[in-house]
Short mmCIF file of C-alpha atoms in Angstrom, two decimals:
data_model
loop_
_atom_site.label_atom_id
_atom_site.label_comp_id
_atom_site.label_asym_id
_atom_site.label_seq_id
_atom_site.Cartn_x
_atom_site.Cartn_y
_atom_site.Cartn_z
CA ASP A 1 -0.38 145.96 139.02
CA THR A 2 1.54 144.88 135.93
CA ALA A 3 3.36 147.87 134.49
CA VAL A 4 3.53 146.61 130.90
CA SER A 5 0.94 144.00 130.06
CA GLN A 6 0.44 142.17 126.81
CA THR A 7 -2.17 139.71 125.65
CA PRO A 8 -2.34 136.96 124.74
CA LYS A 9 0.58 135.29 126.46
CA TYR A 10 0.36 132.24 124.23
CA LEU A 11 -0.99 132.06 120.70
CA VAL A 12 -1.00 129.08 118.35
CA THR A 13 -2.37 129.74 114.90
CA GLN A 14 -2.26 128.45 111.36
CA MET A 15 -0.25 129.85 108.49
CA GLY A 16 -2.08 132.50 106.58
CA ASN A 17 -4.14 133.73 109.50
CA ASP A 18 -4.20 137.30 110.80
CA LYS A 19 -3.61 137.88 114.50
CA SER A 20 -3.10 140.73 116.93
CA ILE A 21 -1.16 141.14 120.13
CA LYS A 22 -2.24 143.90 122.46
CA CYS A 23 -0.01 145.91 124.78
CA GLU A 24 -0.81 148.41 127.48
CA GLN A 25 1.43 150.28 129.89
CA ASN A 26 0.26 152.05 133.04
CA LEU A 27 3.53 153.85 133.72
CA GLY A 28 2.64 157.08 132.00
CA HIS A 29 5.48 156.57 129.54
CA ASP A 30 5.67 158.36 126.19
CA THR A 31 7.66 155.74 124.27
CA MET A 32 6.68 152.16 123.46
CA TYR A 33 8.34 149.38 121.50
CA TRP A 34 7.92 145.95 120.02
CA TYR A 35 10.83 143.52 120.15
CA LYS A 36 11.06 140.05 118.64
CA GLN A 37 12.99 137.20 120.28
CA ASP A 38 13.79 134.33 117.95
CA SER A 39 14.36 130.67 118.76
CA LYS A 40 18.03 131.37 119.49
CA LYS A 41 17.00 133.95 122.09
CA PHE A 42 18.22 136.86 120.00
CA LEU A 43 16.26 140.05 120.69
CA LYS A 44 15.75 142.64 118.00
CA ILE A 45 13.80 145.88 117.84
CA MET A 46 10.86 145.92 115.47
CA PHE A 47 9.11 149.23 116.12
CA SER A 48 9.41 152.25 118.33
CA TYR A 49 6.61 154.73 118.95
CA ASN A 50 6.77 158.06 120.73
CA ASN A 51 3.52 159.75 121.68
CA LYS A 52 1.62 157.58 119.21
CA GLU A 53 3.98 158.38 116.34
CA LEU A 54 6.13 155.77 114.62
CA ILE A 55 9.82 156.47 115.12
CA ILE A 56 11.55 153.25 114.14
CA ASN A 57 10.58 150.51 111.73
CA GLU A 58 13.50 148.14 111.56
CA THR A 59 13.05 146.48 108.16
CA VAL A 60 10.06 144.55 109.36
CA PRO A 61 7.84 143.05 106.62
CA ASN A 62 4.78 145.16 105.99
CA ARG A 63 2.65 142.22 107.12
CA PHE A 64 3.42 143.60 110.58
CA SER A 65 1.46 146.72 111.36
CA PRO A 66 1.69 148.42 114.75
CA LYS A 67 -1.14 150.63 115.90
CA SER A 68 -1.06 153.08 118.76
CA PRO A 69 -4.55 154.37 119.59
CA ASP A 70 -3.10 156.36 122.50
CA LYS A 71 0.27 156.62 124.15
CA ALA A 72 -0.57 153.92 126.69
CA HIS A 73 -1.30 151.30 124.03
CA LEU A 74 0.72 149.80 121.21
CA ASN A 75 -0.87 146.85 119.45
CA LEU A 76 0.80 144.61 116.90
CA HIS A 77 -1.22 143.21 114.04
CA ILE A 78 0.25 140.50 111.83
CA ASN A 79 -1.28 139.57 108.48
CA SER A 80 -0.81 136.35 106.57
CA LEU A 81 1.22 134.64 109.26
CA GLU A 82 4.20 132.58 108.17
CA LEU A 83 6.09 129.80 109.92
CA GLY A 84 9.06 132.12 110.39
CA ASP A 85 6.94 134.49 112.44
CA SER A 86 7.02 132.00 115.30
CA ALA A 87 8.81 133.81 118.11
CA VAL A 88 8.30 135.59 121.39
CA TYR A 89 7.14 139.16 120.95
CA PHE A 90 7.89 141.64 123.70
CA CYS A 91 6.22 144.95 124.22
CA ALA A 92 8.20 147.53 126.19
CA SER A 93 8.03 151.14 127.28
CA SER A 94 10.23 153.96 128.56
CA GLN A 95 9.62 157.46 129.83
CA ASP A 96 10.83 159.11 126.65
CA PHE A 97 13.75 159.21 124.27
CA SER A 98 16.41 160.45 126.59
CA LEU A 99 19.27 158.48 128.01
CA GLY A 100 19.66 158.35 131.72
CA ARG A 101 19.43 156.19 134.77
CA GLY A 102 15.77 156.90 135.25
CA ASN A 103 14.79 156.12 131.69
CA THR A 104 14.92 152.39 131.80
CA ILE A 105 13.04 150.36 129.23
CA TYR A 106 10.53 148.05 130.92
CA PHE A 107 9.31 144.92 129.21
CA GLY A 108 6.06 143.05 129.24
CA GLU A 109 5.99 139.32 129.91
CA GLY A 110 6.13 138.38 126.25
CA SER A 111 3.68 136.78 123.85
CA TRP A 112 4.67 133.35 122.57
CA LEU A 113 3.46 133.02 119.00
CA THR A 114 3.56 129.63 117.29
CA VAL A 115 2.56 129.39 113.65
CA VAL A 116 1.74 125.87 112.44
CA ALA B 1 29.95 144.43 113.24
CA GLN B 2 28.27 143.32 116.43
CA LYS B 3 27.43 146.23 118.67
CA ILE B 4 27.10 144.09 121.78
CA THR B 5 29.08 140.91 122.29
CA GLN B 6 28.58 138.38 125.02
CA THR B 7 31.24 135.73 124.58
CA GLN B 8 29.95 133.24 127.15
CA PRO B 9 26.97 131.29 125.81
CA GLY B 10 26.71 129.38 129.09
CA MET B 11 28.24 129.45 132.54
CA PHE B 12 28.06 127.47 135.75
CA VAL B 13 28.59 128.92 139.20
CA GLN B 14 28.41 127.34 142.62
CA GLU B 15 25.72 128.66 144.91
CA LYS B 16 26.96 131.50 147.15
CA GLU B 17 29.93 132.25 144.91
CA ALA B 18 30.36 135.36 142.78
CA VAL B 19 30.20 135.24 138.99
CA THR B 20 31.12 137.68 136.22
CA LEU B 21 29.22 137.79 132.95
CA ASP B 22 31.14 139.47 130.15
CA CYS B 23 29.89 142.15 127.81
CA THR B 24 31.78 144.25 125.29
CA TYR B 25 30.24 146.93 123.14
CA ASP B 26 31.04 148.97 120.10
CA THR B 27 29.94 152.54 119.55
CA SER B 28 31.36 155.82 118.32
CA ASP B 29 28.69 157.81 120.14
CA PRO B 30 30.09 159.48 123.29
CA SER B 31 26.67 159.33 124.91
CA TYR B 32 25.24 155.90 125.56
CA GLY B 33 23.72 153.71 128.24
CA LEU B 34 24.37 150.11 129.07
CA PHE B 35 21.77 147.78 130.56
CA TRP B 36 21.59 144.27 131.89
CA TYR B 37 18.40 142.24 131.82
CA LYS B 38 17.59 138.84 133.31
CA GLN B 39 15.28 136.40 131.56
CA PRO B 40 14.27 133.45 133.74
CA SER B 41 12.74 130.32 132.25
CA SER B 42 9.29 131.86 132.67
CA GLY B 43 10.25 134.26 129.88
CA GLU B 44 9.85 137.77 131.22
CA MET B 45 12.62 140.35 130.83
CA ILE B 46 13.66 141.85 134.15
CA PHE B 47 15.76 145.02 134.32
CA LEU B 48 18.77 144.61 136.60
CA ILE B 49 21.17 147.51 136.31
CA TYR B 50 22.10 150.57 134.25
CA GLN B 51 25.40 152.34 133.54
CA GLY B 52 25.62 155.64 131.71
CA SER B 53 28.66 156.48 129.63
CA TYR B 54 29.35 159.60 131.69
CA ASP B 55 28.86 157.95 135.06
CA GLN B 56 32.02 158.22 137.12
CA GLN B 57 31.28 155.30 139.36
CA ASN B 58 30.36 151.73 138.61
CA ALA B 59 26.67 151.02 139.08
CA THR B 60 25.50 148.76 141.88
CA GLU B 61 22.06 147.38 142.66
CA GLY B 62 21.99 144.99 145.60
CA ARG B 63 23.92 141.85 144.63
CA TYR B 64 24.46 143.17 141.11
CA SER B 65 27.32 145.43 140.15
CA LEU B 66 28.62 146.55 136.82
CA ASN B 67 32.35 146.56 136.14
CA PHE B 68 32.48 149.41 133.63
CA GLN B 69 35.78 149.81 131.79
CA LYS B 70 35.16 152.57 129.29
CA ALA B 71 38.52 152.45 127.52
CA ARG B 72 38.10 148.73 126.93
CA LYS B 73 34.42 149.16 126.05
CA SER B 74 33.39 146.50 128.48
CA ALA B 75 30.50 146.40 130.93
CA ASN B 76 30.65 143.15 132.80
CA LEU B 77 27.93 142.15 135.24
CA VAL B 78 29.06 140.81 138.58
CA ILE B 79 26.59 138.83 140.67
CA SER B 80 27.74 138.30 144.23
CA ALA B 81 26.61 135.43 146.46
CA SER B 82 24.82 133.54 143.69
CA GLN B 83 21.44 132.04 144.48
CA LEU B 84 19.57 129.22 142.77
CA GLY B 85 17.05 131.76 141.57
CA ASP B 86 19.79 133.52 139.61
CA SER B 87 19.73 130.69 137.05
CA ALA B 88 18.52 132.43 133.90
CA MET B 89 19.56 134.04 130.62
CA TYR B 90 21.31 137.37 131.03
CA PHE B 91 21.35 139.99 128.31
CA CYS B 92 23.58 143.00 127.96
CA ALA B 93 22.11 145.85 125.94
CA MET B 94 23.05 149.35 124.80
CA ARG B 95 21.19 152.51 123.87
CA GLU B 96 23.11 155.15 121.92
CA GLY B 97 22.77 158.88 121.82
CA PHE B 98 19.69 161.02 121.88
CA ASN B 99 18.40 160.50 118.38
CA ALA B 100 18.62 156.76 117.93
CA GLY B 101 14.94 156.17 118.50
CA ASN B 102 15.72 155.14 122.00
CA MET B 103 16.04 151.52 120.98
CA LEU B 104 18.07 148.90 122.79
CA THR B 105 20.56 146.74 120.94
CA PHE B 106 21.02 143.39 122.64
CA GLY B 107 23.85 140.91 122.90
CA GLY B 108 23.26 137.23 122.30
CA GLY B 109 22.89 136.44 126.00
CA THR B 110 24.61 134.23 128.54
CA ARG B 111 22.83 131.33 130.20
CA LEU B 112 23.83 131.16 133.85
CA MET B 113 23.26 127.99 135.81
CA VAL B 114 23.72 128.05 139.58
CA LYS B 115 24.68 124.72 141.13
CA PRO B 116 23.51 123.82 144.65
#
């Protein structure tokens, strides 16, 4: 069983479209995240949710809207896609907010978004 | 200032030899955690090893060990007996404190190539 799963894995779409990426974790974790990896492989946090509540929004354009229907799901909706949105988007989860050996952040396999 | 610095964009190592991937970090928080992730060409992010700032001993996980030098703020990853399957991008990351939204800050990564 995949612990953190996200769909779709690959997405090619035209500029101006609206698209969503879904994420689900079956680890019973309270905290979920979206990270963006750009073409230079740099990874940056976008959003952090704890128990369905938004904790971090790291200066992401408001065209990006995360939605957490329950603590096992954190979906990412993107409006009016732009060329610069092309990237790999990673969903991740951790037990909670605490530091510690057991509170590792686990990543999904990534969703490769290409805007043309 | 960069919070996590990985100074080696790319490295080669001969199969079966050991290799050290460098990571330095910057934080004023006394409580933090350091992580290493592996990203193979297939794209997923795989957790390798964790070191807490208060841990007295260096972390080890199989062939992976972390050379933690707190005073120097370095957390180098050592891979022993390199295998061809170790060829991948390696990311060092840090999580600070208890109220930082639990997010990971990543370094720019090191691409490791294992030669047969």
